[in-house]
Structure formats: C-alpha cells, structure tokens
Coordinates of N, CA and C and ligand atoms in Angstrom, one line a residue:
M1 N 34.0 -3.9 -46.8 CA 33.5 -4.3 -47.7 C 33.3 -5.8 -47.6
L2 N 35.5 -6.3 -47.6 CA 35.8 -7.6 -47.0 C 34.3 -8.7 -46.0
K3 N 34.3 -7.4 -44.7 CA 33.7 -8.1 -43.9 C 32.2 -8.8 -44.5
Y4 N 31.5 -8.5 -45.7 CA 30.6 -8.6 -46.2 C 30.7 -10.3 -47.2
L5 N 31.7 -10.2 -47.5 CA 32.4 -11.7 -48.2 C 33.3 -12.4 -47.7
W6 N 33.7 -12.3 -46.7 CA 34.6 -13.7 -46.3 C 33.4 -14.9 -45.3
P7 N 33.6 -15.5 -46.3 CA 32.7 -16.4 -46.3 C 33.4 -17.6 -44.7
D8 N 32.3 -17.6 -43.8 CA 32.3 -18.4 -42.9 C 32.7 -19.8 -43.0
L9 N 33.0 -20.7 -44.1 CA 33.6 -21.5 -44.1 C 33.5 -22.1 -45.7
Y10 N 35.0 -22.5 -46.4 CA 35.2 -22.5 -47.1 C 35.6 -24.1 -47.6
L11 N 33.9 -24.5 -48.7 CA 34.0 -26.3 -48.9 C 34.6 -26.6 -50.7
E12 N 34.9 -27.2 -51.0 CA 34.9 -27.8 -52.2 C 33.9 -28.1 -52.9
K13 N 32.6 -28.6 -52.1 CA 31.6 -28.7 -53.0 C 30.6 -29.1 -51.8
V14 N 29.2 -28.9 -51.5 CA 27.9 -29.1 -51.0 C 28.7 -30.7 -50.7
T15 N 28.9 -31.6 -51.3 CA 28.9 -33.2 -50.7 C 29.7 -32.7 -49.5
V16 N 30.5 -32.1 -49.1 CA 31.8 -32.3 -47.9 C 30.7 -31.6 -46.9
L17 N 30.3 -30.9 -46.9 CA 29.4 -30.9 -45.3 C 28.8 -31.9 -44.7
D18 N 28.9 -32.2 -43.7 CA 28.8 -33.5 -43.0 C 28.2 -32.7 -41.4
E19 N 28.1 -34.5 -40.7 CA 27.4 -33.9 -39.5 C 28.1 -33.6 -38.7
G20 N 29.6 -33.7 -38.7 CA 30.6 -33.3 -38.3 C 30.8 -31.0 -38.3
I21 N 30.4 -30.6 -39.4 CA 30.3 -29.5 -39.4 C 28.5 -29.0 -39.2
L22 N 27.6 -29.5 -39.0 CA 26.6 -29.3 -38.7 C 26.7 -29.3 -36.9
K23 N 27.3 -30.3 -36.3 CA 27.1 -29.9 -35.0 C 27.8 -29.0 -34.3
K24 N 29.0 -29.3 -35.3 CA 30.3 -27.6 -34.7 C 29.7 -26.3 -34.9
Y25 N 28.6 -26.3 -35.8 CA 27.9 -24.9 -36.0 C 26.6 -25.1 -35.5
S26 N 26.3 -26.2 -35.0 CA 24.5 -26.0 -34.5 C 23.8 -25.8 -35.5
L27 N 24.1 -26.2 -36.8 CA 23.2 -26.0 -38.1 C 21.8 -26.9 -37.9
K28 N 20.7 -26.6 -38.5 CA 19.7 -27.0 -38.3 C 18.8 -26.5 -39.8
G29 N 19.0 -25.6 -40.5 CA 18.7 -25.5 -41.9 C 19.7 -25.3 -42.9
L30 N 19.4 -25.8 -44.2 CA 20.7 -25.0 -44.9 C 19.7 -24.3 -46.4
I31 N 20.3 -23.5 -46.7 CA 19.8 -22.3 -47.8 C 20.8 -22.8 -49.1
L32 N 19.8 -23.1 -50.1 CA 20.8 -23.3 -50.9 C 20.7 -22.9 -52.2
D33 N 22.2 -22.4 -52.6 CA 21.6 -22.2 -54.0 C 21.4 -23.1 -55.3
L34 N 20.6 -22.7 -56.6 CA 20.9 -23.6 -57.3 C 22.6 -23.6 -58.5
D35 N 22.2 -22.5 -59.3 CA 22.9 -22.7 -60.1 C 24.7 -22.8 -59.5
N36 N 25.8 -24.0 -60.1 CA 26.8 -24.4 -59.8 C 27.3 -24.5 -58.4
T37 N 25.8 -24.4 -58.0 CA 26.0 -24.7 -56.4 C 25.6 -26.1 -55.6
I38 N 24.8 -26.7 -56.7 CA 23.7 -28.0 -56.4 C 24.3 -28.7 -58.2
S39 N 23.5 -27.6 -58.9 CA 23.3 -28.2 -60.8 C 24.3 -27.3 -61.1
P40 N 24.2 -28.1 -62.2 CA 25.7 -27.6 -63.3 C 24.5 -26.3 -63.8
W41 N 25.0 -25.1 -64.3 CA 24.5 -23.7 -65.0 C 23.7 -24.5 -66.0
G42 N 21.9 -24.2 -65.8 CA 21.1 -24.3 -66.9 C 20.4 -26.1 -67.2
E43 N 21.5 -26.4 -66.4 CA 20.5 -28.1 -66.1 C 19.6 -28.0 -65.4
R44 N 18.8 -28.8 -66.4 CA 17.7 -29.3 -65.3 C 18.2 -30.6 -64.7
T45 N 18.5 -30.7 -64.0 CA 18.9 -32.2 -63.8 C 20.2 -32.1 -62.4
I46 N 19.7 -32.8 -61.5 CA 20.7 -32.7 -59.7 C 21.9 -33.5 -60.0
P47 N 23.0 -33.5 -60.0 CA 23.6 -35.1 -59.8 C 23.6 -36.0 -58.8
Q48 N 24.0 -37.1 -59.1 CA 23.6 -38.1 -58.2 C 23.9 -38.2 -56.8
D49 N 25.3 -38.0 -56.9 CA 25.2 -37.1 -55.2 C 24.7 -36.5 -54.3
V50 N 24.3 -35.6 -55.4 CA 24.2 -34.2 -54.4 C 22.5 -34.9 -54.0
V51 N 21.6 -35.4 -54.8 CA 20.4 -35.7 -54.1 C 21.1 -36.9 -53.3
K52 N 21.6 -37.8 -53.0 CA 22.2 -38.7 -52.2 C 22.2 -37.7 -50.6
W53 N 22.9 -36.7 -51.4 CA 23.4 -36.0 -50.0 C 22.4 -35.2 -49.2
V54 N 21.8 -34.5 -50.2 CA 20.2 -33.9 -49.5 C 19.6 -34.9 -48.5
K55 N 19.0 -36.4 -49.6 CA 18.5 -37.1 -48.4 C 19.3 -37.4 -47.8
R56 N 20.5 -37.6 -47.4 CA 21.5 -38.0 -45.9 C 20.8 -36.9 -44.9
M57 N 21.1 -36.3 -45.4 CA 20.9 -34.4 -43.8 C 19.4 -34.4 -43.8
Q58 N 18.9 -34.6 -44.7 CA 17.0 -34.6 -44.7 C 16.8 -35.9 -43.3
K59 N 17.5 -37.2 -43.2 CA 17.2 -38.0 -42.3 C 17.7 -37.9 -41.2
L60 N 18.7 -36.3 -41.0 CA 19.2 -35.8 -39.7 C 18.1 -34.9 -38.9
G61 N 17.0 -35.0 -40.2 CA 16.5 -33.5 -40.0 C 17.3 -32.3 -39.8
I62 N 17.8 -32.3 -41.2 CA 18.1 -30.7 -40.8 C 17.2 -30.2 -42.3
R63 N 17.0 -29.0 -42.7 CA 15.8 -28.3 -43.1 C 16.1 -27.8 -45.0
F64 N 16.2 -27.9 -45.7 CA 16.2 -27.2 -46.9 C 15.6 -26.0 -47.5
C65 N 15.9 -24.5 -47.9 CA 15.3 -24.2 -49.0 C 16.1 -23.6 -50.2
L66 N 15.5 -23.8 -51.1 CA 16.5 -23.4 -52.7 C 16.1 -21.6 -52.5
V67 N 17.3 -21.5 -53.0 CA 16.7 -19.5 -52.8 C 18.2 -19.1 -54.5
S68 N 17.1 -19.0 -55.2 CA 17.7 -18.4 -56.5 C 17.2 -17.3 -57.4
N69 N 18.3 -16.8 -57.7 CA 18.0 -15.3 -58.5 C 17.4 -15.8 -59.6
N70 N 17.2 -17.5 -60.4 CA 16.6 -17.3 -61.6 C 14.9 -17.0 -61.5
S71 N 14.2 -17.5 -62.6 CA 12.9 -17.2 -62.7 C 12.4 -18.5 -61.8
N72 N 11.3 -18.4 -62.0 CA 10.1 -19.7 -61.7 C 10.5 -21.3 -61.8
G73 N 10.5 -21.2 -63.2 CA 10.1 -22.8 -63.8 C 11.1 -23.6 -63.2
R74 N 12.1 -23.4 -63.5 CA 13.3 -24.5 -63.2 C 13.7 -24.8 -61.5
V75 N 13.7 -23.9 -61.2 CA 13.9 -23.6 -59.9 C 12.5 -24.3 -59.0
Q76 N 11.3 -24.3 -59.5 CA 10.1 -25.0 -58.7 C 10.1 -26.6 -59.1
E77 N 11.1 -26.6 -60.2 CA 10.9 -28.2 -61.3 C 11.8 -28.6 -60.0
I78 N 13.2 -28.0 -59.7 CA 14.3 -28.9 -58.9 C 13.5 -28.8 -57.4
A79 N 13.0 -28.4 -56.7 CA 13.0 -27.4 -55.6 C 11.7 -28.7 -55.4
D80 N 10.7 -29.0 -56.4 CA 9.8 -30.2 -56.0 C 10.3 -30.8 -56.5
F81 N 11.6 -31.3 -57.2 CA 12.2 -33.2 -57.3 C 12.6 -33.3 -55.6
L82 N 13.7 -32.5 -55.4 CA 14.3 -32.6 -54.0 C 13.0 -32.1 -52.8
G83 N 12.1 -31.8 -53.0 CA 10.9 -32.1 -52.0 C 11.1 -31.1 -50.3
I84 N 11.6 -29.6 -51.5 CA 12.0 -28.7 -50.6 C 11.5 -27.5 -51.2
P85 N 11.4 -26.8 -50.1 CA 10.8 -25.3 -50.2 C 11.9 -24.5 -51.4
Y86 N 11.2 -22.9 -51.9 CA 12.1 -22.6 -52.9 C 11.6 -21.2 -52.8
V87 N 12.8 -20.1 -52.9 CA 12.3 -18.7 -53.5 C 13.2 -18.6 -54.7
A88 N 12.1 -18.1 -55.5 CA 12.7 -17.8 -56.8 C 12.9 -16.7 -57.1
R89 N 13.6 -16.1 -58.5 CA 13.8 -14.2 -58.3 C 14.2 -13.6 -57.2
A90 N 15.1 -14.2 -56.4 CA 15.7 -14.0 -54.9 C 16.2 -12.4 -55.1
I91 N 16.9 -12.0 -56.3 CA 17.4 -10.9 -56.3 C 18.7 -10.8 -55.0
K92 N 19.2 -11.7 -54.6 CA 20.5 -11.9 -54.4 C 21.7 -10.8 -54.6
P93 N 22.1 -9.6 -53.4 CA 22.4 -10.1 -52.3 C 21.2 -9.3 -51.4
R94 N 20.2 -8.7 -52.1 CA 19.5 -8.7 -51.3 C 18.9 -8.9 -50.1
R95 N 18.9 -9.0 -48.6 CA 18.1 -9.8 -48.4 C 17.2 -10.6 -47.6
R96 N 16.2 -10.1 -48.7 CA 14.7 -10.4 -48.3 C 14.3 -11.7 -48.4
A97 N 14.8 -12.3 -49.5 CA 14.7 -13.7 -50.1 C 15.4 -15.3 -48.8
F98 N 16.6 -14.2 -48.7 CA 16.8 -15.4 -47.9 C 16.1 -15.4 -46.1
L99 N 15.7 -14.5 -45.5 CA 15.1 -14.1 -44.5 C 13.6 -14.9 -45.2
R100 N 13.1 -14.7 -45.9 CA 12.1 -15.4 -46.5 C 12.2 -17.0 -46.3
A101 N 13.3 -17.3 -46.6 CA 13.5 -19.1 -46.5 C 13.4 -19.8 -45.3
V102 N 14.0 -18.9 -44.3 CA 14.5 -18.9 -42.7 C 12.8 -19.1 -42.5
H103 N 12.3 -18.4 -42.6 CA 10.8 -18.3 -42.5 C 10.2 -19.6 -42.7
L104 N 10.5 -19.6 -44.1 CA 9.8 -20.9 -44.7 C 10.1 -22.2 -43.8
M105 N 11.5 -22.5 -43.7 CA 12.0 -23.4 -43.0 C 11.2 -23.6 -41.7
G106 N 10.8 -22.5 -40.9 CA 10.6 -22.4 -39.2 C 11.6 -22.3 -38.5
L107 N 12.4 -21.9 -38.8 CA 13.5 -21.8 -38.3 C 14.2 -20.3 -37.6
K108 N 15.4 -20.1 -36.5 CA 15.8 -18.9 -36.7 C 17.0 -18.5 -37.0
P109 N 17.4 -17.4 -37.6 CA 18.9 -17.5 -38.4 C 20.4 -17.9 -37.8
L110 N 20.2 -17.7 -36.4 CA 21.1 -18.9 -36.0 C 21.7 -19.9 -36.5
E111 N 20.1 -20.9 -36.8 CA 20.2 -22.6 -37.4 C 20.4 -22.3 -38.3
V112 N 20.9 -21.4 -39.2 CA 21.1 -21.5 -40.4 C 21.9 -21.2 -41.7
A113 N 22.2 -21.5 -42.4 CA 23.7 -21.3 -43.0 C 23.1 -21.3 -44.7
V114 N 23.7 -20.0 -45.4 CA 23.6 -20.0 -46.5 C 24.7 -20.6 -47.4
I115 N 24.6 -22.1 -48.7 CA 25.8 -22.1 -49.4 C 25.4 -21.8 -50.5
G116 N 26.6 -21.4 -51.0 CA 26.3 -20.7 -52.6 C 27.8 -20.7 -53.5
D117 N 28.2 -20.2 -54.3 CA 29.4 -20.3 -55.5 C 29.8 -19.0 -55.5
Q118 N 29.3 -18.1 -55.0 CA 29.3 -16.8 -55.1 C 29.7 -15.4 -54.0
L119 N 30.3 -14.8 -54.3 CA 30.9 -14.3 -53.0 C 29.8 -13.0 -52.8
L120 N 29.5 -12.6 -54.3 CA 28.5 -11.2 -54.2 C 27.5 -11.3 -54.5
T121 N 26.7 -12.3 -54.5 CA 25.1 -12.3 -54.5 C 24.8 -13.4 -53.2
D122 N 25.3 -14.7 -52.6 CA 25.7 -16.0 -52.0 C 26.1 -15.2 -50.3
I123 N 27.1 -15.3 -50.8 CA 27.4 -15.2 -49.7 C 27.6 -13.7 -48.7
M124 N 27.7 -12.5 -49.8 CA 27.3 -11.4 -49.0 C 26.0 -11.1 -48.6
G125 N 24.6 -11.6 -49.8 CA 23.6 -11.8 -49.5 C 23.3 -12.0 -47.4
A126 N 24.2 -13.9 -47.6 CA 24.0 -14.7 -46.2 C 24.7 -13.6 -45.2
K127 N 26.0 -12.8 -45.4 CA 26.4 -12.5 -43.9 C 24.8 -11.2 -43.5
R128 N 25.2 -9.9 -44.6 CA 23.7 -9.2 -45.0 C 22.9 -9.6 -44.0
A129 N 22.4 -10.6 -44.5 CA 20.7 -11.1 -43.5 C 21.5 -11.6 -42.2
G130 N 22.7 -11.7 -42.1 CA 22.7 -12.4 -40.7 C 23.4 -13.7 -40.2
L131 N 23.3 -14.6 -41.6 CA 23.3 -16.3 -41.9 C 25.2 -16.3 -42.1
M132 N 24.8 -17.0 -41.1 CA 26.5 -18.4 -41.8 C 26.7 -18.4 -43.3
A133 N 27.4 -18.4 -43.9 CA 27.8 -18.5 -45.0 C 28.9 -19.5 -45.3
I134 N 28.2 -19.5 -46.6 CA 29.3 -21.1 -46.8 C 29.8 -21.6 -48.1
L135 N 30.9 -20.5 -49.0 CA 31.0 -20.8 -50.0 C 31.5 -21.8 -50.5
V136 N 31.2 -22.5 -52.1 CA 31.7 -23.7 -52.4 C 32.5 -23.5 -53.9
N137 N 33.1 -24.4 -54.5 CA 33.6 -23.8 -55.9 C 32.6 -24.2 -56.8
P138 N 32.4 -23.0 -57.8 CA 31.3 -23.3 -58.6 C 31.7 -25.3 -59.8
M139 N 30.3 -25.5 -59.6 CA 30.3 -26.7 -60.3 C 30.7 -26.6 -62.3
A140 N 30.8 -25.4 -62.6 CA 30.5 -25.7 -64.5 C 31.4 -24.7 -64.6
S141 N 31.7 -24.5 -66.1 CA 32.6 -23.4 -66.2 C 31.7 -22.1 -67.1
R142 N 30.5 -23.5 -67.3 CA 29.6 -22.6 -69.0 C 28.3 -21.8 -68.1
E143 N 28.6 -20.5 -68.2 CA 27.6 -19.7 -67.2 C 26.5 -18.3 -67.8
F144 N 25.9 -18.0 -67.5 CA 25.2 -17.1 -67.7 C 26.5 -16.0 -67.9
I145 N 26.3 -15.1 -68.5 CA 27.2 -14.0 -69.2 C 26.9 -13.0 -67.2
G146 N 26.3 -12.7 -67.5 CA 26.3 -11.4 -66.5 C 27.4 -12.0 -64.8
T147 N 27.0 -13.9 -64.9 CA 27.7 -14.3 -63.6 C 29.4 -14.3 -63.8
K148 N 30.1 -14.3 -65.9 CA 31.2 -14.4 -66.1 C 31.4 -13.0 -65.5
I149 N 30.9 -11.8 -65.7 CA 31.6 -10.7 -65.0 C 31.7 -10.7 -64.0
N150 N 30.7 -11.3 -63.3 CA 31.2 -11.2 -61.6 C 31.9 -11.9 -61.4
R151 N 32.0 -13.4 -62.0 CA 33.6 -14.7 -61.6 C 34.6 -13.5 -62.1
F152 N 35.0 -12.8 -63.0 CA 36.2 -12.2 -63.2 C 36.2 -11.0 -61.7
I153 N 35.2 -10.4 -61.1 CA 35.6 -9.3 -59.9 C 35.4 -10.6 -59.2
E154 N 34.9 -11.6 -58.7 CA 34.8 -12.0 -57.6 C 36.8 -12.9 -57.3
G155 N 37.0 -12.9 -58.5 CA 38.6 -14.1 -58.9 C 39.2 -13.2 -58.4
H156 N 39.4 -11.9 -58.3 CA 40.0 -10.9 -57.8 C 39.8 -10.5 -56.1
L157 N 38.6 -10.7 -55.7 CA 38.4 -10.5 -54.1 C 38.8 -11.9 -53.7
L158 N 39.0 -13.2 -54.4 CA 39.2 -14.1 -53.2 C 40.4 -14.4 -53.4
K159 N 41.3 -13.6 -54.4 CA 42.6 -13.7 -54.2 C 43.2 -12.9 -52.6
R160 N 42.2 -11.8 -52.6 CA 42.8 -10.9 -51.5 C 42.4 -11.6 -50.5
L161 N 41.0 -12.8 -50.3 CA 40.7 -13.4 -49.1 C 41.6 -14.2 -48.6
F162 N 42.1 -14.9 -49.6 CA 43.4 -16.0 -50.0 C 44.9 -15.1 -49.1
R163 N 44.4 -14.3 -49.7 CA 46.5 -13.4 -49.3 C 45.9 -13.3 -47.7
K164 N 44.5 -13.2 -47.0 CA 44.2 -12.1 -45.6 C 44.1 -13.9 -45.0
G165 N 44.3 -15.1 -45.6 CA 43.9 -16.9 -44.7 C 42.9 -17.2 -45.3
L166 N 41.9 -17.0 -46.1 CA 40.9 -17.9 -46.0 C 41.3 -19.0 -46.2
K167 N 41.2 -20.2 -45.7 CA 41.3 -21.3 -46.3 C 40.3 -22.3 -46.9
I168 N 40.3 -23.7 -47.4 CA 39.5 -24.5 -47.7 C 39.6 -25.6 -46.7
Y169 N 38.0 -25.7 -46.4 CA 38.0 -26.7 -45.4 C 37.9 -28.5 -46.1
V170 N 38.9 -29.1 -45.4 CA 39.5 -30.5 -45.7 C 38.5 -31.7 -44.8
P171 N 37.8 -32.5 -45.2 CA 37.2 -33.0 -44.2 C 38.6 -34.2 -44.1
Q172 N 38.4 -34.3 -42.4 CA 38.9 -35.2 -41.5 C 40.6 -34.8 -41.2
G173 N 40.7 -33.8 -42.3 CA 42.1 -33.3 -41.7 C 42.1 -32.0 -41.3
G174 N 40.8 -31.4 -41.1 CA 41.4 -29.6 -40.1 C 40.9 -29.1 -42.4
F175 N 41.8 -28.1 -42.2 CA 41.8 -27.2 -43.1 C 43.7 -27.3 -44.0
N176 N 43.6 -27.0 -45.4 CA 44.5 -27.4 -45.9 C 45.1 -26.5 -46.5
G177 N 45.6 -25.8 -47.2 CA 46.4 -24.4 -48.0 C 45.1 -23.6 -48.6
N178 N 46.0 -22.9 -49.5 CA 45.2 -22.1 -50.5 C 44.4 -22.8 -51.3
A179 N 44.0 -24.0 -51.8 CA 43.7 -25.3 -51.9 C 42.5 -24.8 -53.2
D180 N 42.7 -23.6 -53.9 CA 42.0 -23.1 -55.1 C 41.7 -23.7 -56.4
K181 N 41.0 -24.0 -56.5 CA 40.3 -24.4 -57.7 C 39.8 -24.1 -59.0
R182 N 39.7 -22.6 -58.7 CA 38.9 -21.7 -59.3 C 39.6 -21.0 -60.9
Ligands
MG1 MG1 25.2 -19.9 -58.1

C-alpha cells in the first residue's frame, strides 16, 4: 500500500516548483488539485503568488489542468480565471479524471505530474494512473469534515513515510531533513 502513497517529490508549496524541477523530470504538464493546494479550502480566490507562478510556468510552455473532487461551480470559476481546463467531481483516487486531464492537455502520462496536498486522493490517484506524484503541505487548516478524517489517517501515514526516508525538497540546497510542517 505504501508504494501508492509514496510521493515522487515533496514540496513545501506549489510555488517551490521551478524550472530545475521541470527539466529534471522532463515535465510538460501539471495537474493541480484545488483545495489547499492552490487555494485555501472554500475560498473563491487564488493567492497572488500562485497566480504569478502559474503564469510563469505557462510562459515556459507548461500546460495545466485543474482536477478536483469538488462540484462544478467553484472549480470552473477558478479554472476559467487561470485560463486552464478542469475536471470536477473527479472521485480521486480513481484514475479516470487524471487520465482525462492528461488527454485534455494533449500530453503523454510520462510528461505529466500531479500536485496535491492529500496522500489518499491526490498521491494515490496519481500513482494508480501511472503519473508522477508531487505532495505539498496543505494551505489552510480549515477544511471539509471528510478531509479532516482523512487528514488524521494521513498524519499517521506521513509519519511512516518519514520514518522510511521521505524528505522535503528545498530549492537550491537539495533535500532537507524531515522538515514537516503539518
Ligand atoms: Mg486538496
């Protein structure tokens, strides 16, 4: 089970992802989770630094797709704001939405990474779909009750991953120790 939960990369937040990482993993597309990955849970806005990061990545030719378990309205609103395609009601960790996102971006699975804050939906779904999985720390502590229960389980799983050697990536300096902020 742990092999489906092991992120290929663990970043403090999405904006840490830079050109170096894109090159190292030959990435051309990024599938973004919405809640607590690019937007605090339940909010209709995207932080300015994330918007700038998306634009900077787009200038480098990176394609995006938003994939969220949330229902249509807010997902579409944010996807439209960023000018990227989306898949709502994704039922992560099921594979289908991720594969649809890869298709929407017109890329091959090997060229795409999934970025998300939850092991049991984003990371597991990415791995099951054969995509690179990038874990980030969640943005906000306020969240959906179902997520809170997941988070409790994930806290334990994450501790196991740390014990087995999972490290957070620190730009310019390689990898830090278990710098867990959860
Ligand atoms: Mg999330």
